[in-house]
XYZ file of C-alpha atoms in Angstrom:
658
model
C 12.740 -10.415 12.492
C 14.148 -10.680 15.915
C 14.654 -6.925 15.882
C 11.171 -6.366 15.032
C 9.748 -8.419 17.958
C 12.190 -6.771 20.304
C 10.926 -3.369 19.084
C 7.235 -4.448 19.562
C 8.099 -5.858 23.103
C 9.951 -2.758 24.088
C 7.131 -0.592 22.866
C 4.523 -2.655 24.752
C 6.675 -2.622 27.974
C 7.000 1.202 27.696
C 3.168 1.614 27.358
C 2.549 -0.488 30.564
C 5.101 1.650 32.439
C 3.442 4.877 31.228
C 0.024 3.646 32.458
C 1.427 2.835 35.990
C 3.068 6.299 36.114
C -0.205 8.018 35.122
C -2.198 5.962 37.731
C 0.352 6.794 40.548
C 0.456 10.479 39.679
C -3.429 10.660 39.762
C -3.373 9.138 43.317
C -0.548 11.401 44.491
C -2.213 14.544 42.955
C -5.501 13.716 44.788
C -3.588 13.204 48.091
C -1.726 16.562 47.513
C -5.109 18.433 47.059
C -6.407 16.792 50.212
C -3.301 17.917 52.149
C -3.632 21.467 50.757
C -7.397 21.668 51.677
C -6.988 20.183 55.166
C -3.496 21.359 56.458
C -2.425 24.903 56.400
C 1.205 24.708 55.014
C 3.712 27.467 54.055
C 3.969 27.903 50.237
C 7.571 26.151 49.865
C 6.218 23.076 51.873
C 3.039 22.896 49.750
C 5.454 23.080 46.641
C 7.383 19.933 47.974
C 4.045 18.122 48.373
C 3.148 18.830 44.659
C 6.658 18.332 43.453
C 6.405 14.519 44.232
C 3.604 13.813 41.503
C 5.057 16.559 39.187
C 8.544 14.943 38.997
C 7.108 11.479 38.895
C 5.096 12.228 35.682
C 7.265 15.187 34.334
C 10.818 13.655 34.694
C 10.689 12.410 31.089
C 9.435 15.646 29.549
C 11.952 17.736 31.513
C 14.742 15.423 30.309
C 13.609 15.709 26.729
C 13.444 19.470 27.025
C 17.009 19.712 28.391
C 18.223 17.428 25.613
C 16.450 19.599 23.080
C 18.309 22.739 24.434
C 21.638 20.885 24.516
C 21.201 19.775 20.763
C 20.294 23.221 19.559
C 16.521 22.264 19.054
C 14.828 24.107 21.936
C 11.411 24.813 20.365
C 9.633 21.435 20.757
C 6.536 20.455 22.665
C 8.559 19.115 25.686
C 10.227 22.628 26.032
C 6.814 24.380 25.911
C 5.354 22.002 28.464
C 8.425 22.344 30.859
C 8.407 26.202 30.625
C 4.698 26.498 31.144
C 4.585 24.131 34.111
C 7.724 25.498 35.769
C 6.108 28.976 35.330
C 2.987 27.776 36.971
C 4.924 26.410 39.895
C 6.813 29.660 40.391
C 3.653 31.957 40.201
C 2.669 30.970 43.695
C 5.762 32.733 45.141
C 4.871 36.179 43.689
C 3.258 38.686 45.996
C -0.518 38.543 45.936
C -0.663 35.586 43.565
C -2.600 32.384 43.957
C -0.720 29.103 43.941
C -1.080 27.249 40.672
C 0.576 23.944 41.871
C -2.334 21.541 40.900
C -2.521 23.141 37.449
C 1.212 22.492 36.937
C 0.859 18.830 37.819
C -2.228 18.418 35.822
C -0.744 20.031 32.672
C 2.127 17.478 32.901
C -0.286 14.572 33.709
C -2.491 15.302 30.788
C 0.523 15.731 28.390
C 1.604 12.202 29.349
C -1.958 10.873 28.796
C -1.659 12.440 25.310
C 1.653 10.818 24.757
C 0.176 7.588 25.861
C -2.617 7.675 23.285
C -0.046 8.797 20.541
C 2.112 5.737 21.399
C -0.960 3.431 21.471
C -2.051 4.697 18.032
C 1.338 4.513 16.514
C 1.657 0.928 18.015
C -1.704 -0.005 16.309
C -0.261 1.455 12.873
C 3.017 -0.435 13.318
C 1.245 -3.640 14.122
C -0.808 -3.264 10.922
C 2.334 -2.745 8.881
C 4.458 -5.245 10.924
C 2.137 -8.160 10.017
C 3.865 -7.686 6.610
C 7.189 -8.072 8.526
C 5.937 -11.488 9.630
C 6.104 -12.652 6.021
C 9.922 -12.652 6.339
C 11.023 -16.243 6.363
C 13.522 -17.419 8.986
C 14.688 -20.686 7.555
C 15.406 -22.499 4.227
C 15.527 -26.305 4.160
C 17.844 -27.936 1.636
C 16.255 -30.879 -0.287
C 16.645 -34.310 1.526
C 18.197 -32.721 4.494
C 16.996 -32.038 8.042
C 19.451 -29.198 8.198
C 18.026 -25.656 8.013
C 20.065 -22.556 6.935
C 19.374 -18.868 6.641
C 17.628 -17.902 3.339
C 20.379 -15.334 2.724
C 22.857 -18.309 2.241
C 20.866 -19.932 -0.556
C 22.213 -19.492 -3.996
C 20.115 -19.194 -7.221
C 19.396 -22.686 -8.618
C 19.424 -24.447 -5.339
C 16.757 -27.115 -4.655
C 14.909 -26.412 -1.473
C 12.135 -28.277 0.251
C 9.139 -26.475 1.986
C 7.043 -28.510 4.305
C 3.398 -27.885 5.474
C 3.197 -24.948 7.845
C 6.481 -23.476 6.698
C 6.955 -20.104 4.858
C 8.317 -20.091 1.254
C 11.790 -18.639 1.868
C 12.617 -17.683 -1.692
C 11.062 -17.105 -5.155
C 11.351 -20.284 -7.245
C 9.758 -22.852 -9.661
C 8.109 -26.029 -8.214
C 10.152 -29.119 -9.191
C 7.996 -31.643 -7.493
C 4.813 -31.865 -5.283
C 1.565 -29.957 -5.268
C 0.066 -27.787 -2.444
C -2.155 -24.892 -1.580
C -0.592 -21.714 -0.356
C -1.866 -19.059 1.954
C -1.050 -15.693 0.192
C -3.099 -13.607 2.592
C -0.166 -11.535 3.875
C 0.954 -10.801 0.404
C -2.067 -10.151 -1.602
C -4.947 -9.762 0.973
C -6.555 -12.706 -0.797
C -8.247 -15.269 1.794
C -8.736 -18.102 -0.755
C -5.744 -20.448 -0.778
C -3.748 -20.644 -4.134
C -3.449 -24.138 -5.598
C 0.017 -24.675 -6.988
C 1.499 -27.670 -9.097
C 4.755 -28.800 -10.506
C 6.227 -26.195 -12.797
C 4.357 -23.283 -11.245
C 6.426 -20.084 -10.217
C 5.794 -19.240 -6.528
C 6.866 -16.227 -4.595
C 8.466 -16.012 -1.104
C 6.374 -15.042 1.874
C 3.476 -17.364 1.207
C 2.821 -20.102 3.685
C 2.645 -23.758 2.522
C -0.626 -25.327 3.758
C -0.822 -28.970 2.617
C 1.762 -31.012 0.581
C 5.502 -31.066 0.703
C 6.970 -29.237 -2.232
C 10.520 -28.829 -3.633
C 11.465 -25.846 -5.671
C 14.342 -24.591 -7.680
C 15.262 -21.003 -6.409
C 15.138 -18.342 -9.113
C 16.294 -15.294 -7.098
C 18.613 -14.596 -4.156
C 17.072 -13.571 -0.844
C 17.839 -9.885 -1.336
C 16.161 -9.970 -4.757
C 13.156 -12.010 -3.699
C 9.703 -10.764 -3.476
C 9.472 -10.768 0.256
C 12.607 -8.656 0.647
C 11.293 -6.093 -1.870
C 7.959 -5.781 0.003
C 9.595 -5.314 3.412
C 11.966 -2.641 1.881
C 8.949 -0.921 0.337
C 6.968 -0.791 3.571
C 10.075 0.402 5.547
C 10.791 3.124 2.984
C 7.181 4.299 2.857
C 7.650 6.809 5.756
C 10.549 8.507 3.923
C 8.157 10.243 1.494
C 6.342 12.967 3.148
C 2.969 14.081 1.668
C 2.314 17.776 1.175
C 0.258 18.034 4.382
C 2.859 16.301 6.396
C 5.703 18.540 4.967
C 3.623 21.544 5.622
C 3.092 20.578 9.190
C 6.734 19.972 9.846
C 7.724 23.397 8.304
C 4.681 25.031 10.131
C 5.971 23.783 13.572
C 9.430 24.859 12.888
C 8.489 28.484 12.257
C 5.343 28.614 14.459
C 7.004 27.511 17.861
C 9.589 30.184 18.090
C 6.973 32.816 17.360
C 4.624 31.489 19.981
C 7.430 31.617 22.610
C 8.209 35.155 21.818
C 4.563 36.162 21.756
C 4.160 34.546 25.285
C 7.117 36.584 26.516
C 5.525 39.664 25.128
C 2.213 38.790 26.827
C 4.059 38.321 30.202
C 6.197 41.559 29.922
C 4.487 44.337 27.900
C 1.022 44.541 29.511
C 2.393 44.970 33.130
C 4.860 47.525 31.958
C 2.089 49.434 29.959
C -0.212 49.346 33.046
C 2.525 50.779 35.304
C 3.238 53.571 32.847
C -0.517 54.557 32.665
C -1.236 54.243 36.338
C 0.404 54.021 39.770
C 0.218 50.262 39.942
C 3.570 48.584 40.092
C 4.363 46.133 37.247
C 5.101 43.402 39.903
C 1.358 43.652 41.063
C -0.144 42.704 37.666
C 2.788 40.564 36.445
C 1.486 37.296 38.004
C -1.774 37.648 36.222
C -0.158 38.274 32.829
C 2.433 35.523 33.431
C -0.409 33.064 34.096
C -2.034 34.175 30.779
C 1.371 33.883 29.017
C 1.901 30.356 30.296
C -1.853 29.463 29.246
C -0.862 30.824 25.792
C 2.261 28.565 25.706
C 0.163 25.437 26.705
C -2.492 26.191 24.193
C -0.333 27.014 21.374
C 1.802 23.783 21.521
C 1.398 22.301 18.026
C 1.277 18.649 19.210
C -2.020 17.857 17.753
C -0.825 18.774 14.311
C 2.678 17.479 14.498
C 1.450 14.049 15.856
C -1.894 13.523 14.276
C -1.141 14.369 10.701
C 1.858 12.032 10.010
C 0.049 9.402 12.076
C -3.016 9.654 9.848
C -0.810 8.865 6.746
C 0.966 6.184 8.553
C -2.393 4.616 9.404
C -3.563 5.030 5.835
C -0.466 3.257 4.495
C -0.934 0.452 7.025
C -4.683 0.062 6.198
C -3.808 -0.058 2.466
C -1.123 -2.712 3.002
C -3.674 -4.818 4.765
C -5.892 -4.855 1.590
C -2.907 -5.793 -0.590
C -2.062 -2.318 -1.758
C 1.533 -1.217 -1.057
C 1.920 2.675 -1.259
C 5.444 3.706 -1.366
C 4.864 6.939 0.673
C 2.353 9.534 2.048
C 2.997 11.877 -0.912
C 1.399 9.180 -3.280
C -1.578 8.888 -1.080
C -1.990 12.690 -1.604
C -1.790 12.381 -5.390
C -4.065 9.246 -5.434
C -6.744 11.186 -3.696
C -6.866 13.733 -6.446
C -6.644 11.371 -9.440
C -9.240 12.341 -12.138
C -7.853 10.168 -15.068
C -6.784 6.595 -14.990
C -4.865 5.121 -17.905
C -4.548 1.299 -18.351
C -2.412 -0.939 -20.138
C -4.430 -3.856 -21.573
C -2.488 -7.025 -21.661
C -1.647 -8.366 -18.068
C -3.586 -5.509 -16.480
C -7.187 -5.567 -17.822
C -6.703 -9.070 -19.403
C -4.816 -12.012 -18.073
C -2.221 -11.813 -20.699
C -2.525 -15.503 -21.642
C -4.534 -16.965 -24.372
C -7.550 -19.381 -23.889
C -9.942 -21.084 -26.388
C -13.022 -18.964 -26.622
C -15.017 -20.908 -29.223
C -14.757 -24.253 -31.323
C -16.512 -24.263 -34.727
C -16.100 -27.769 -36.402
C -17.198 -28.411 -40.043
C -16.994 -32.251 -40.487
C -16.460 -33.566 -37.008
C -17.355 -32.906 -33.366
C -15.966 -30.073 -31.138
C -14.153 -32.707 -29.025
C -12.476 -34.220 -32.150
C -11.402 -30.895 -33.541
C -9.812 -29.832 -30.273
C -8.264 -33.281 -29.906
C -6.453 -33.127 -33.312
C -5.408 -29.400 -32.835
C -4.060 -30.081 -29.288
C -2.000 -33.110 -30.307
C -0.427 -31.274 -33.342
C 0.645 -28.373 -30.978
C 1.790 -30.634 -28.135
C 5.490 -29.762 -28.602
C 5.267 -25.977 -29.427
C 6.128 -23.382 -26.964
C 3.807 -20.718 -28.635
C 1.028 -19.328 -26.434
C -1.586 -20.455 -28.900
C -0.299 -23.982 -28.594
C -0.467 -23.791 -24.858
C -4.022 -22.494 -25.041
C -5.111 -25.501 -27.250
C -3.436 -28.006 -24.855
C -5.136 -26.323 -21.779
C -8.418 -26.663 -23.523
C -7.946 -30.397 -24.126
C -6.368 -31.795 -20.833
C -6.518 -35.429 -22.022
C -3.789 -34.566 -24.628
C -0.796 -36.969 -24.239
C -2.788 -39.444 -22.058
C -5.243 -40.979 -24.605
C -2.671 -43.200 -26.415
C -2.670 -41.211 -29.706
C 0.717 -41.251 -31.467
C 1.997 -37.967 -32.941
C 4.843 -38.309 -35.459
C 6.333 -36.354 -38.404
C 5.911 -32.942 -36.684
C 6.776 -30.182 -39.250
C 6.685 -26.536 -38.349
C 6.206 -23.992 -41.165
C 7.426 -20.620 -40.072
C 4.694 -17.883 -40.176
C 2.034 -20.364 -41.210
C 1.539 -23.222 -38.683
C 2.362 -26.904 -37.943
C 1.617 -30.205 -39.675
C 1.832 -33.558 -37.999
C 0.698 -37.164 -38.339
C -1.928 -37.985 -35.553
C -2.740 -41.739 -35.737
C -3.641 -42.501 -39.374
C -4.415 -38.870 -40.307
C -2.216 -35.882 -41.350
C -3.427 -32.741 -39.687
C -2.471 -29.122 -40.476
C -3.034 -26.510 -37.949
C -2.376 -22.760 -38.644
C -3.486 -19.431 -40.133
C -4.993 -18.587 -43.480
C -1.558 -18.915 -45.257
C -1.264 -22.583 -43.948
C -4.884 -23.272 -45.476
C -3.725 -21.798 -48.839
C -0.601 -23.890 -48.750
C -2.528 -27.151 -48.389
C -5.237 -26.039 -50.988
C -8.367 -25.983 -48.869
C -11.284 -23.497 -48.960
C -11.420 -21.690 -45.598
C -13.739 -19.092 -44.218
C -13.774 -16.420 -41.425
C -15.755 -16.985 -38.324
C -19.401 -16.450 -38.980
C -20.437 -16.708 -35.350
C -19.328 -13.184 -34.445
C -16.366 -14.404 -32.244
C -13.361 -12.034 -32.187
C -9.819 -13.111 -31.652
C -7.076 -15.260 -33.147
C -8.547 -17.873 -35.482
C -6.763 -21.221 -35.808
C -7.748 -23.179 -38.884
C -7.580 -27.046 -39.038
C -7.400 -29.175 -42.201
C -7.149 -33.088 -42.349
C -6.192 -35.812 -44.827
C -5.669 -39.486 -44.738
C -2.015 -40.296 -44.303
C -1.987 -42.727 -47.197
C -3.197 -39.916 -49.648
C -0.653 -37.174 -48.852
C 2.881 -36.485 -49.888
C 5.599 -36.932 -47.265
C 6.725 -33.271 -47.483
C 4.466 -30.268 -47.590
C 4.400 -28.285 -50.693
C 1.803 -26.015 -52.464
C -1.208 -27.861 -53.770
C -4.010 -26.688 -56.019
C -7.454 -26.882 -54.676
C -9.064 -29.521 -56.929
C -5.998 -31.908 -56.330
C -5.813 -31.481 -52.593
C -6.214 -34.661 -50.362
C -7.054 -32.150 -47.434
C -10.428 -31.294 -46.087
C -11.319 -28.190 -44.029
C -12.209 -29.460 -40.605
C -13.156 -26.153 -38.957
C -11.636 -23.405 -36.839
C -10.905 -22.587 -33.204
C -11.222 -19.014 -31.809
C -8.453 -18.126 -29.292
C -8.442 -14.852 -27.215
C -6.813 -13.141 -24.326
C -9.357 -13.417 -21.513
C -10.495 -10.267 -19.785
C -10.137 -10.365 -15.947
C -13.188 -11.164 -13.912
C -13.248 -7.818 -12.140
C -11.937 -5.550 -14.844
C -15.468 -4.131 -15.671
C -16.207 -3.802 -11.911
C -12.917 -1.746 -11.520
C -13.940 0.701 -14.174
C -17.463 0.969 -12.775
C -16.104 1.710 -9.262
C -13.618 4.254 -10.487
C -16.463 6.141 -12.187
C -18.512 5.977 -9.155
C -15.672 7.541 -7.224
C -15.752 10.531 -9.737
C -12.871 9.532 -11.956
C -13.654 11.574 -15.006
C -11.894 9.645 -17.791
C -10.655 6.060 -18.222
C -8.214 5.328 -21.084
C -6.760 2.092 -22.534
C -3.296 2.011 -24.237
C -2.264 -1.212 -26.065
C 0.022 -2.596 -28.679
C -2.729 -5.020 -29.811
C -4.718 -4.790 -32.995
C -7.405 -2.140 -33.385
C -10.423 -4.611 -33.439
C -9.277 -6.414 -30.236
C -8.795 -3.067 -28.418
C -12.134 -1.869 -29.569
C -13.868 -5.031 -28.286
C -12.172 -4.842 -24.946
C -12.860 -1.108 -24.479
C -16.521 -1.570 -25.285
C -16.887 -4.779 -23.042
C -15.429 -2.856 -20.033
C -16.935 0.579 -20.558
C -13.691 2.324 -21.101
C -14.068 5.967 -22.397
C -11.135 6.092 -24.818
C -8.544 3.669 -26.227
C -5.384 3.840 -28.478
C -4.291 0.658 -30.260
C -1.134 -0.747 -32.023
C 1.173 1.322 -29.976
C 4.939 0.691 -29.318
C 6.300 1.348 -25.779
C 7.523 4.829 -26.890
C 4.140 5.662 -28.463
C 2.658 4.973 -24.968
C 4.759 7.784 -23.448
C 3.798 10.311 -26.046
C 0.106 9.280 -25.703
C 0.268 9.563 -21.967
C 1.939 13.020 -22.221
C -0.949 14.166 -24.464
C -3.566 12.802 -22.042
C -1.948 14.353 -19.005
C -2.351 17.917 -20.474
C -6.184 17.318 -20.259
C -6.124 16.121 -16.523
C -5.043 17.545 -13.131
C -3.678 14.225 -11.830
C -3.185 11.068 -13.860
C -2.665 7.471 -12.721
C -1.234 4.855 -15.067
C -1.786 1.257 -14.371
C 0.435 -1.378 -16.004
C 1.802 -4.901 -15.415
C 5.247 -3.278 -14.971
C 7.302 -5.429 -17.337
C 7.491 -3.233 -20.436
C 5.591 -0.247 -18.858
C 8.424 1.233 -16.712
C 8.850 4.345 -18.747
C 5.133 5.083 -18.553
C 4.763 4.345 -15.023
C 7.537 6.749 -14.202
C 6.014 9.396 -16.415
C 2.614 9.435 -14.701
C 1.710 11.499 -11.584
C 1.248 8.137 -9.877
C 2.296 4.744 -11.365
C 0.434 1.723 -10.148
C 1.936 -1.680 -10.963
C -0.496 -4.633 -11.413
C 0.413 -8.033 -10.186
C 4.093 -7.160 -10.916
C 5.605 -8.399 -7.677
C 7.885 -10.653 -9.794
C 9.003 -7.682 -11.920
C 11.942 -5.616 -10.841
C 10.756 -2.883 -13.296
C 7.406 -2.624 -11.478
C 8.803 -2.340 -7.918
C 11.388 0.359 -9.157
C 9.111 2.420 -11.471
C 5.639 2.273 -9.688
C 4.703 4.383 -6.794
C 1.873 1.979 -5.841
C 2.126 -1.767 -6.027
C -0.948 -4.093 -6.042
C -0.113 -7.328 -4.646
C -2.515 -9.428 -6.723
C -3.902 -9.287 -10.167
C -7.220 -7.579 -9.284
C -7.848 -4.237 -11.103
C -10.592 -3.463 -8.592
C -7.833 -2.769 -6.005
C -7.217 0.470 -7.843
C -10.489 1.787 -6.696
C -9.798 0.485 -3.155
C -6.439 2.362 -3.299
C -8.222 5.667 -4.368
C -10.778 5.237 -1.688
C -8.237 4.710 1.092
C -6.246 7.735 -0.035
C -9.273 10.017 -0.131
C -10.383 8.752 3.280
C -6.795 9.316 4.712
C -6.551 12.937 3.303
C -10.048 13.633 4.650
C -9.091 12.648 8.148
C -5.763 14.642 7.966
C -7.744 17.692 6.972
C -10.330 17.319 9.682
C -7.422 17.174 12.241
C -5.800 20.352 10.963
C -8.970 22.458 10.912
C -10.138 21.089 14.272
C -6.815 21.671 16.038
C -6.270 25.200 14.652
C -9.865 26.212 15.219
C -9.836 25.212 18.928
C -6.427 26.639 19.547
C -7.185 30.076 18.030
C -10.523 30.261 20.060
C -8.774 29.362 23.293
C -5.727 31.585 22.542
C -8.014 34.623 22.141
C -9.849 33.870 25.351
C -6.521 33.193 27.211
C -5.064 36.556 26.072
C -8.088 38.328 27.562
C -7.965 36.370 30.793
C -11.348 34.556 30.059
C -9.735 31.106 29.825
C -8.360 28.994 32.690
C -5.257 26.719 32.717
C -7.809 23.690 32.601
C -9.233 24.989 29.331
C -5.783 25.555 28.035
C -4.800 21.987 28.865
C -7.926 20.814 26.957
C -7.034 23.011 23.986
C -3.652 21.348 23.807
C -3.714 17.736 25.121
C -7.524 17.159 24.815
C -7.354 18.320 21.230
C -4.300 16.022 20.619
C -6.000 12.978 22.144
C -9.141 13.538 19.903
C -6.975 14.184 16.847
C -4.853 10.985 17.519
C -8.092 8.986 18.046
C -9.447 10.370 14.792
C -6.120 9.535 12.965
C -6.564 5.911 14.057
C -9.680 5.641 11.864
C -7.278 5.640 8.884
C -6.164 2.202 9.898
C -9.521 0.764 9.073
C -9.275 0.648 5.301
């Protein structure tokens, strides 16, 4: 954290210094032009007048060029600028040549203006990404102690206390207290998250209201906040195709340009002298000036700076929206995605069961839920949890539950007050000898049947009973289902609007459940009852029909498929190591609509990068042709280099606004 602040402060300080240098150089350059126009000075004295602003603004560039030469990397933009400006300063000493001192200073000045804008834009991008660095917690407070220690020193299982206004330092489970958490920096979600005892929370959130104590479940290095920061820091390592192309292009292009400039300076004067009586020295200043212009124009700064900056901005803009992209190459792929394949549970649905409908036969809905929730009060099964969630009064209404008996693969029987209640599937109903029926209301999902009997009329142990002797009465059934996420349908609609040709759902769930979810969400194709290995083979088959395929999963059992896809997107899988490792893009909350956001940002970023490439190359080629034929001036050459760079950098900054 300290290092990060130091870096930002240093960067800001450098920017202010550069501004002062630019301002001072402009004043000195104006003064030098006035001196030249009003006082007649010999060439060498005039050079000294212009050397003051030249060295003031150009010392850094000359130093960088010298270092490049010393390290065996001569062909960089600093070298090109130094050669061009030193050449311009020397032209004035050639017989019959005009002095080009103001142009030399102006080239250096404008180059520094370009560098300033580049630094400013990169600073903006860094700020956008470093707001993620601000989620790094500085302290952990041990329970019941005023002493604070570094989060790195806290072991798994330690009880720590988080007070209002403090960051949650490590992932953990709340032991006591309730509060609301600001998760904005992690998920991009502005609505505070309400948390209670027993809830799992992740590091990097800010505690807004109550004091909470939590038992840590991960070390600092393994916690969510560390993984996010590592992801962001590593994002720059992965170059996109455009970025890699620009780097290779500059490495080959720059030496070619230097030798072409030498050829322009030497070959035409020699050719002229061979075909006429004119001395090569007479026409040499003219051709040297053109060669220097050629050097200035051909500097690939605009491409080398603006393209990586565009991707950097795109990654920064995406992180502000809660989308972590692991590298520029994944932005490239995302922009071309034409098929999106989804896992169902935990991705398009919440992955947790909830009561969808209650259909009583002999009692009210309230009574049916009341009995079922009490019988299931001690089970850890997800269906039991769904029944308890639907009846929050369970355990507080004074009802006594005794003689709980679990029958494997069938259900549970228990005594609730003066009644014996059986809750389970159709096999349970057959066991207690009651007539049951399927849901006639069209509700799909897991059906939980309920039968009741008077305690006095039933045997103590459960054993098969024939229908006409059964003391049990069928009380009704409850439909339980995995709930589709609120924005799943919107996510599919948005992707189709973006031109994604095909959406597919892969699930291990039953055929009828998969069919219902696919129909409800408008998914083009689905494959049900798949094992994890089946998912990989299905994905391979689908990928043959698409140019670029994205797979979206919750990351826990989807790691093989995430890795197999062209781009793997992990949904709400921040707690899952498998998601972080296998996915190329991590969505920091549970919203499927963020997939469309990621595709939109990727396409916009690639669009801006292409605009910069074509604009820079187009202007440079035009001015290079003009310079070679002597039509362009050094001022136009400066615009073709630094002006284009500034415009390209400003255009690249648009990528930040995701």
